[in-house]
Tab-separated table of C-alpha atoms in Angstrom:
chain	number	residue	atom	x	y	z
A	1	UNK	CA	-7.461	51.898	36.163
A	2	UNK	CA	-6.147	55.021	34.611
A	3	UNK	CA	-3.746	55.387	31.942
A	4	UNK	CA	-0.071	54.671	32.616
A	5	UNK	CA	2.142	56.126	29.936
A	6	UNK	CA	5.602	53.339	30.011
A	7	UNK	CA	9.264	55.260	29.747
A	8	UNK	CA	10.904	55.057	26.814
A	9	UNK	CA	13.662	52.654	27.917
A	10	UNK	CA	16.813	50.946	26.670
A	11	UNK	CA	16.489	47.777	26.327
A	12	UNK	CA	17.261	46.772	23.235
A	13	UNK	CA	17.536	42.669	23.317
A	14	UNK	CA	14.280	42.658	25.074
A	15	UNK	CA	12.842	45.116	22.288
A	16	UNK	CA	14.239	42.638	19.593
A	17	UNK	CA	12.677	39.638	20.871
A	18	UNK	CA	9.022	41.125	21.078
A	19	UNK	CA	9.872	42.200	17.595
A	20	UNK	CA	10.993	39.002	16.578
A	21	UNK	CA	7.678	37.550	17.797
A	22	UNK	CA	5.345	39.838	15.985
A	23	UNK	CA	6.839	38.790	12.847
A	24	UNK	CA	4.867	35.367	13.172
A	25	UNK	CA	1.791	37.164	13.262
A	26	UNK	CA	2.567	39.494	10.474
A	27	UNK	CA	3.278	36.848	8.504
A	28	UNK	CA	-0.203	35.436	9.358
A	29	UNK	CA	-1.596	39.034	8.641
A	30	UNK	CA	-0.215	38.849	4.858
A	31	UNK	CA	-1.190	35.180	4.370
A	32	UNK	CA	-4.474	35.834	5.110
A	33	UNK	CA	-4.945	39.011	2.865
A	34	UNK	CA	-3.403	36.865	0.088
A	35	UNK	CA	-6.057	33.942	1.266
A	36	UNK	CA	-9.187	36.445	0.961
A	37	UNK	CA	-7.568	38.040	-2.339
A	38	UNK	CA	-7.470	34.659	-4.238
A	39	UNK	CA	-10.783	33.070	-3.215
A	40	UNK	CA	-12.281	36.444	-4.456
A	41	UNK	CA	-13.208	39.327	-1.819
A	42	UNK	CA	-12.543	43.138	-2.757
A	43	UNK	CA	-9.661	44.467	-1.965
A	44	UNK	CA	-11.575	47.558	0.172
A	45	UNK	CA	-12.977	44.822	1.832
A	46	UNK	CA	-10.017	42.775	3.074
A	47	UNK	CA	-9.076	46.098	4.347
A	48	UNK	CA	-12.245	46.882	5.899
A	49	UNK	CA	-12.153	43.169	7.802
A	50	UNK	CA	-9.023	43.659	8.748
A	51	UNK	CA	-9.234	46.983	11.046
A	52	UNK	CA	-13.144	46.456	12.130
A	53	UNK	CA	-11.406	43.358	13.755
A	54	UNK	CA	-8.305	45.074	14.915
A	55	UNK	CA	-10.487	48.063	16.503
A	56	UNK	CA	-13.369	46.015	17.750
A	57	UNK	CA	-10.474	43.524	19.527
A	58	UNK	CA	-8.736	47.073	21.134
A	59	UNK	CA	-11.249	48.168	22.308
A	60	UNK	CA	-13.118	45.467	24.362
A	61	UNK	CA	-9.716	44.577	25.508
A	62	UNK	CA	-8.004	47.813	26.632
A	63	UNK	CA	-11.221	49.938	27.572
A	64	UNK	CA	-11.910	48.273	30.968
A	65	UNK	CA	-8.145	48.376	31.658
A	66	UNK	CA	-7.474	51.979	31.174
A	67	UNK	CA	-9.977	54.805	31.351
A	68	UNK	CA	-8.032	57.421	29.336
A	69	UNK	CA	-7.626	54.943	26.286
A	70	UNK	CA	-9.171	57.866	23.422
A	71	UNK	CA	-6.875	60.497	25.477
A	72	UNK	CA	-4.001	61.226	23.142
A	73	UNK	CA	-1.557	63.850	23.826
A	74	UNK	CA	-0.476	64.336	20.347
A	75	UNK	CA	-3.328	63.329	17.996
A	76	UNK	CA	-1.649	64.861	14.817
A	77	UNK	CA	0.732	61.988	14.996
A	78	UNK	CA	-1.779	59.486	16.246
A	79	UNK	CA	-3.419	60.793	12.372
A	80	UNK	CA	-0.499	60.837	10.787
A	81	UNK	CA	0.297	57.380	11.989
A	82	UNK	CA	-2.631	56.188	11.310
A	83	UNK	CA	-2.848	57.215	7.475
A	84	UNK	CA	0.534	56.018	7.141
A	85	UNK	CA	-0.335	52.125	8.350
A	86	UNK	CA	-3.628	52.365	5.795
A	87	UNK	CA	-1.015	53.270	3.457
A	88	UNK	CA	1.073	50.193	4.315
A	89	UNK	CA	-1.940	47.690	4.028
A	90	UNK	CA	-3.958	49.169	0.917
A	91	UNK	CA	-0.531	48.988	-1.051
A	92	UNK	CA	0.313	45.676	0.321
A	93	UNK	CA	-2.663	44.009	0.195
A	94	UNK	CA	-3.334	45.091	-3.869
A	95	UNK	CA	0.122	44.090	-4.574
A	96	UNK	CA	-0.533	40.856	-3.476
A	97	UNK	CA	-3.394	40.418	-6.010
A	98	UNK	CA	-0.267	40.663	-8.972
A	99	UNK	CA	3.152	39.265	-7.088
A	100	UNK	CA	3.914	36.083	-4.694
A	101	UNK	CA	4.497	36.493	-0.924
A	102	UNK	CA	8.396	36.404	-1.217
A	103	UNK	CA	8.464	39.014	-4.021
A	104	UNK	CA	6.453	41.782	-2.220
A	105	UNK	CA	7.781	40.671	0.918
A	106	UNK	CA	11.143	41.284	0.027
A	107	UNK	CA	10.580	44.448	-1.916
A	108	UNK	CA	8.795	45.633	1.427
A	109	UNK	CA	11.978	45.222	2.838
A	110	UNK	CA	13.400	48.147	1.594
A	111	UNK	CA	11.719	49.588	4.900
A	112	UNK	CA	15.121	48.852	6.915
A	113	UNK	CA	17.608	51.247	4.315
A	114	UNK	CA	14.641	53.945	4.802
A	115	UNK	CA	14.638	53.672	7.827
A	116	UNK	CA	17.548	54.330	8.492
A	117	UNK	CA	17.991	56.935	6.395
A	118	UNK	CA	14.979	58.816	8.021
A	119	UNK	CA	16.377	58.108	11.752
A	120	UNK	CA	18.936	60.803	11.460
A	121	UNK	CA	16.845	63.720	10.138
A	122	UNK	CA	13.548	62.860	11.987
A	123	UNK	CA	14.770	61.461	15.497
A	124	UNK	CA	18.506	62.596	15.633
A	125	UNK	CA	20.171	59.054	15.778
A	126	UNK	CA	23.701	58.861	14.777
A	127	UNK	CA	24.118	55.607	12.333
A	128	UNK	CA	27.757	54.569	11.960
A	129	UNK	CA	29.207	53.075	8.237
A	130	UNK	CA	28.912	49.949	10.192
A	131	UNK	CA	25.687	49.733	10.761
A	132	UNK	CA	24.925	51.421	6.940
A	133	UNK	CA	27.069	48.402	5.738
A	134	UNK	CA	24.927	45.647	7.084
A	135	UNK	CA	21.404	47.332	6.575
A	136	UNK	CA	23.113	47.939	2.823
A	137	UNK	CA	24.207	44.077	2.475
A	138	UNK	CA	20.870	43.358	3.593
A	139	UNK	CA	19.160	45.458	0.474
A	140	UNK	CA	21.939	43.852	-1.285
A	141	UNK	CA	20.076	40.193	-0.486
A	142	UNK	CA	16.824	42.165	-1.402
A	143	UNK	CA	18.060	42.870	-4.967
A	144	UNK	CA	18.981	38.996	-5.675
A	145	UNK	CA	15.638	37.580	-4.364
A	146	UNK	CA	13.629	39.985	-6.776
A	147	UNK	CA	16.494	40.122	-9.757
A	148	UNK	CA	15.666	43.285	-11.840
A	149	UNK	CA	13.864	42.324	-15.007
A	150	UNK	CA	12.065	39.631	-13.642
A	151	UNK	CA	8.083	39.395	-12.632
A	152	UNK	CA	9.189	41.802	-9.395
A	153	UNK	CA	9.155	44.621	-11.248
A	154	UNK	CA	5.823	43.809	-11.999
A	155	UNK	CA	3.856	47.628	-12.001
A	156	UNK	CA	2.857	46.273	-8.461
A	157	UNK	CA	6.020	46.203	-7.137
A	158	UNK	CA	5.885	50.057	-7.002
A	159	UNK	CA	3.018	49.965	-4.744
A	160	UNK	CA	5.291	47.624	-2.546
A	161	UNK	CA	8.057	50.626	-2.582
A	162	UNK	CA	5.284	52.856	-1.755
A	163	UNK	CA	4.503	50.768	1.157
A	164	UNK	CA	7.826	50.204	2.430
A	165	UNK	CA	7.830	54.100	2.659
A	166	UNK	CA	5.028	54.385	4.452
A	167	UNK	CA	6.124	51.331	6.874
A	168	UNK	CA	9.219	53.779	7.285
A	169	UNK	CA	7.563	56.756	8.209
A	170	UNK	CA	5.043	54.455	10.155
A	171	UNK	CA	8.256	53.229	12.570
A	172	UNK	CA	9.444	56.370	12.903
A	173	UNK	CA	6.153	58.088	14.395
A	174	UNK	CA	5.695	54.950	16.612
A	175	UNK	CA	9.077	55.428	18.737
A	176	UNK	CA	8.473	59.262	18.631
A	177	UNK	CA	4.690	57.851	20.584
A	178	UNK	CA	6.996	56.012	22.728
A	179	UNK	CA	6.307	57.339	26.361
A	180	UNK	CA	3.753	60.023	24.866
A	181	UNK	CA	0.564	57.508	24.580
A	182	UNK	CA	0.403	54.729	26.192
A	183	UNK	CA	0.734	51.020	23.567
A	184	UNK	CA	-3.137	50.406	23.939
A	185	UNK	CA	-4.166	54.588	22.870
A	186	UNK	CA	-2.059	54.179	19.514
A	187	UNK	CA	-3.205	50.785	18.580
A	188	UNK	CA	-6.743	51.619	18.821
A	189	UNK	CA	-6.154	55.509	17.048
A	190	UNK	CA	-4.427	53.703	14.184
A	191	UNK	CA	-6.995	50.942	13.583
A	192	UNK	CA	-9.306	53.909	13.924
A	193	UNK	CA	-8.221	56.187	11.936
A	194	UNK	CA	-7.549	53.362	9.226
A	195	UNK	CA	-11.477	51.813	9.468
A	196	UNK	CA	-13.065	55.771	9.176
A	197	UNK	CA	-11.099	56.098	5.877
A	198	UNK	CA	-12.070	53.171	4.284
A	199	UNK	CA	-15.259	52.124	5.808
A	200	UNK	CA	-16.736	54.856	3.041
A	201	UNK	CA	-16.042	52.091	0.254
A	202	UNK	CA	-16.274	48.788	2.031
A	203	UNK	CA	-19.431	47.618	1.175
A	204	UNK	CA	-20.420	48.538	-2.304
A	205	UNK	CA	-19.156	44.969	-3.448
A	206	UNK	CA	-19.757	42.444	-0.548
A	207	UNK	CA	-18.622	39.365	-0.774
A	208	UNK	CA	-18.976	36.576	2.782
A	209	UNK	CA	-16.390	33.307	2.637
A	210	UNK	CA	-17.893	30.222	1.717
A	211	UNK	CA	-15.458	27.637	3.287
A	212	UNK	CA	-13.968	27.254	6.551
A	213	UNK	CA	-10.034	28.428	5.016
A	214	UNK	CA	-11.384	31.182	4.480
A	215	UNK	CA	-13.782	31.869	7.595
A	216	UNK	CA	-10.606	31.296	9.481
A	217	UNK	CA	-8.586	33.941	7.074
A	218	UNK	CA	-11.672	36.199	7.750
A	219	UNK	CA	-11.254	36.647	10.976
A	220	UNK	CA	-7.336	36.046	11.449
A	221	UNK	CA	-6.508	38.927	9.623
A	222	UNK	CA	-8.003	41.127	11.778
A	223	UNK	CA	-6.557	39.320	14.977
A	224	UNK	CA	-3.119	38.863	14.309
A	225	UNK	CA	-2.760	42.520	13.078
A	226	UNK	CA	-4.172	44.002	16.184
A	227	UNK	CA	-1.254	41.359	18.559
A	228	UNK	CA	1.661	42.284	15.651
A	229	UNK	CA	1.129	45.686	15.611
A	230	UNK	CA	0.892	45.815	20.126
A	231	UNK	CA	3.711	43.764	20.058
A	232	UNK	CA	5.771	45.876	17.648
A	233	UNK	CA	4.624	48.761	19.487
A	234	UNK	CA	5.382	47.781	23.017
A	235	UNK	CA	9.056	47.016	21.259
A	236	UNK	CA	9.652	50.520	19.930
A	237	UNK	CA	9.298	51.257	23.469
A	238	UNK	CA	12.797	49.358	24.009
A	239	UNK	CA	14.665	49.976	21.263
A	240	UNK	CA	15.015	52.465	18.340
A	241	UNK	CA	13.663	51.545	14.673
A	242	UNK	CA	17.137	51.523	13.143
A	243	UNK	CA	18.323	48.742	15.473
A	244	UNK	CA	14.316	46.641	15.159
A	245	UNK	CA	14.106	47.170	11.533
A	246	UNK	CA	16.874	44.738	10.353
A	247	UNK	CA	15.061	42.043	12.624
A	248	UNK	CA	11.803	42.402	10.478
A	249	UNK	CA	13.977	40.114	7.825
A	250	UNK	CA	12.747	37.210	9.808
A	251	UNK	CA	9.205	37.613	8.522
A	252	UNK	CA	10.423	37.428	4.883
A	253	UNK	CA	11.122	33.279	5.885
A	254	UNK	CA	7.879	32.730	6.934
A	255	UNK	CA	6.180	34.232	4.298
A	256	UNK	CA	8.348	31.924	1.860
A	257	UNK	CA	6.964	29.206	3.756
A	258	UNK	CA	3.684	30.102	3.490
A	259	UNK	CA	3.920	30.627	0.031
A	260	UNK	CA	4.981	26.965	-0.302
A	261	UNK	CA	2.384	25.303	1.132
A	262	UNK	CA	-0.374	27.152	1.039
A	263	UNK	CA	-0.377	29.292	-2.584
A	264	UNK	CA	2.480	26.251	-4.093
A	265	UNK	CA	4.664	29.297	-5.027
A	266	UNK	CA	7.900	27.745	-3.665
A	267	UNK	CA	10.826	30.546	-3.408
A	268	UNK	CA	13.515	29.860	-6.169
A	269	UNK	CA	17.230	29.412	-5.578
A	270	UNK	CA	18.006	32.716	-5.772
A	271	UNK	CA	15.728	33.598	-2.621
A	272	UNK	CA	17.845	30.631	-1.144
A	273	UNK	CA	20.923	33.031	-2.228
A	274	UNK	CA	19.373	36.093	-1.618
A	275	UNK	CA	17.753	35.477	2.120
A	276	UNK	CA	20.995	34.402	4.068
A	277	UNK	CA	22.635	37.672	2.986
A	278	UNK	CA	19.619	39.652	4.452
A	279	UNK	CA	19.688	37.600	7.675
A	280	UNK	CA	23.232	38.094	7.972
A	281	UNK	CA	22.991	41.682	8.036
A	282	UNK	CA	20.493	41.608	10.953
A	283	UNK	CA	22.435	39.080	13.262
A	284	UNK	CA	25.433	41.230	12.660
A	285	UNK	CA	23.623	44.670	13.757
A	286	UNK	CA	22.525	42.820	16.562
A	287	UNK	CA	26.598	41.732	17.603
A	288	UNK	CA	26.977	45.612	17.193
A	289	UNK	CA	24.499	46.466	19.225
A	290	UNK	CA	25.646	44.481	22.245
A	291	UNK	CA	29.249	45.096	21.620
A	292	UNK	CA	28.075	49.489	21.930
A	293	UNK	CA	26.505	48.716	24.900
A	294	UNK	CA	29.496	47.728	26.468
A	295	UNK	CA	30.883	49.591	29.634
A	296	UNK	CA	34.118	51.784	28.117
A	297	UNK	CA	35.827	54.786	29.207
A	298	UNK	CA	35.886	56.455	25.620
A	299	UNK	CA	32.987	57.468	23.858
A	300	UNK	CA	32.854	55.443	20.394
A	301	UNK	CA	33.122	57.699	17.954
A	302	UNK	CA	31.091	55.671	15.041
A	303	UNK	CA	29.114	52.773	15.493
């Protein structure tokens, strides 16, 4: 079968709702980092595992399906995405080592206010005060889960920002892919790109699981990044990043959960404060959304 590059198409709830599912393995992708971190493996490593995984996965799975799957027809983006999601993981994953899963999942979630601002300059999207509002009451609930002066601001919790950033730029590249290369080419390019990087420094301190937690983190890590990271692709296929990134909040739940019962970090009342205010903010850009889409015989003006 040969390559079959999808439209870019408008279809925004359906765009949500794969996002909305990636976000359960995402949050299995951070657990699992955290998991290897804590019983001991190097952090080059965790990265390492994590894209051999993701590529080796791509590949047997997409290759028989579609015969053009290296063919890219814009590779400097296919690099450029591809540095920007090591970028994403290697501050991530070190961050981890320092901060609990709500704290550097919440300061991660400074993505949504950048990308916002980046949609206008870099795709030409038009983002009304509404929609600034809720994406701004949403950083708002970000600011009261990590309460300045507290162990958030951490040193690590700059990498996080750093992250975020490149988890901005990251979304934006991926929807200007959209109906260039097909899902399966940019998955297995950014995996790629990532495992050639840091496959240089992966093995100078080895170090194999030696229970089955973490045989299972081992090789989850790499699997449930390769489905979030298709899913969320397939999505930006459907809807803009401004209009998915809100609904990445949902991820920032999980991870509290996780946190809970797996690393006993329970979130504190303020994250209890903090993480209605950021959900808020992404049911209410959804209710926008829909309400823009309806049929009208006057252009709105700001949305």
């Amino acid at each position: 079968m040969t390559s079959t590059i999808a439209p870019v198409e408008e279809r925004r709830n359906f765009g949500i709702g794969l996002l909305l599912f990636s976000q359960l393995f995402f949050a299995t992708l951070d657990t699992s980092a955290k998991y290897l971190a804590f019983i001991g493996l190097p952090l080059t490593q965790i990265v390492f595992v994590r894209y051999a995984i993701h590529v080796a996965l791509a590949i047997a799975l997409f290759l028989p399906l579609q015969r053009g799957l290296f063919v890219t027809r814009n590779w400097k983006l296919q690099l450029l995405r591809g540095l920007c999601l090591l970028g994403v993981t290697a501050a991530n994953f070190l961050a981890m080592r320092f901060l609990p899963l709500t704290v550097t999942g919440a300061l991660m979630f400074t993505m949504p206010l950048m990308v916002t601002a980046l949609s206008g300059p870099f795709l030409g999207e038009h983002i009304g005060w509404r929609r600034w509002a809720a994406v701004g009451a949403g950083f708002v609930g970000i600011l009261i889960i990590v309460r300045p002066g507290t162990e958030a601001f951490h040193p690590a919790s700059l990498l996080c920002l750093a992250g975020a950033l490149s988890a901005a730029f990251y979304s934006i590249i991926t929807r200007k892919l959209a109906g260039v290369d097909s899902a399966a080419t940019q998955q297995v390019y950014s995996g790629l790109i990532a495992l050639v990087c840091i496959t240089p420094f992966a093995f100078n301190d080895w170090v194999w699981p030696t229970e089955g937690a973490g045989w299972f983190a081992f090789v989850a890590i790499g699997v449930a990044g390769m489905i979030a990271h298709q899913l969320n692709t397939i999505a930006h296929r459907y809807a803009p990043p401004s209009t998915l990134a809100p609904f990445s909040y949902t991820e920032l739940l999980l991870l509290a959960l996780a946190s809970w019962l797996i690393f006993n970090e329970p979130p504190d009342a303020w994250f209890y404060l903090g993480a209605p205010i950021i959900m808020g903010s992404g049911i209410y850009i959804w209710f926008r959304e829909r309400q823009l889409r309806r049929p009208t015989t006057i252009e709105p003006v700001e949305d």
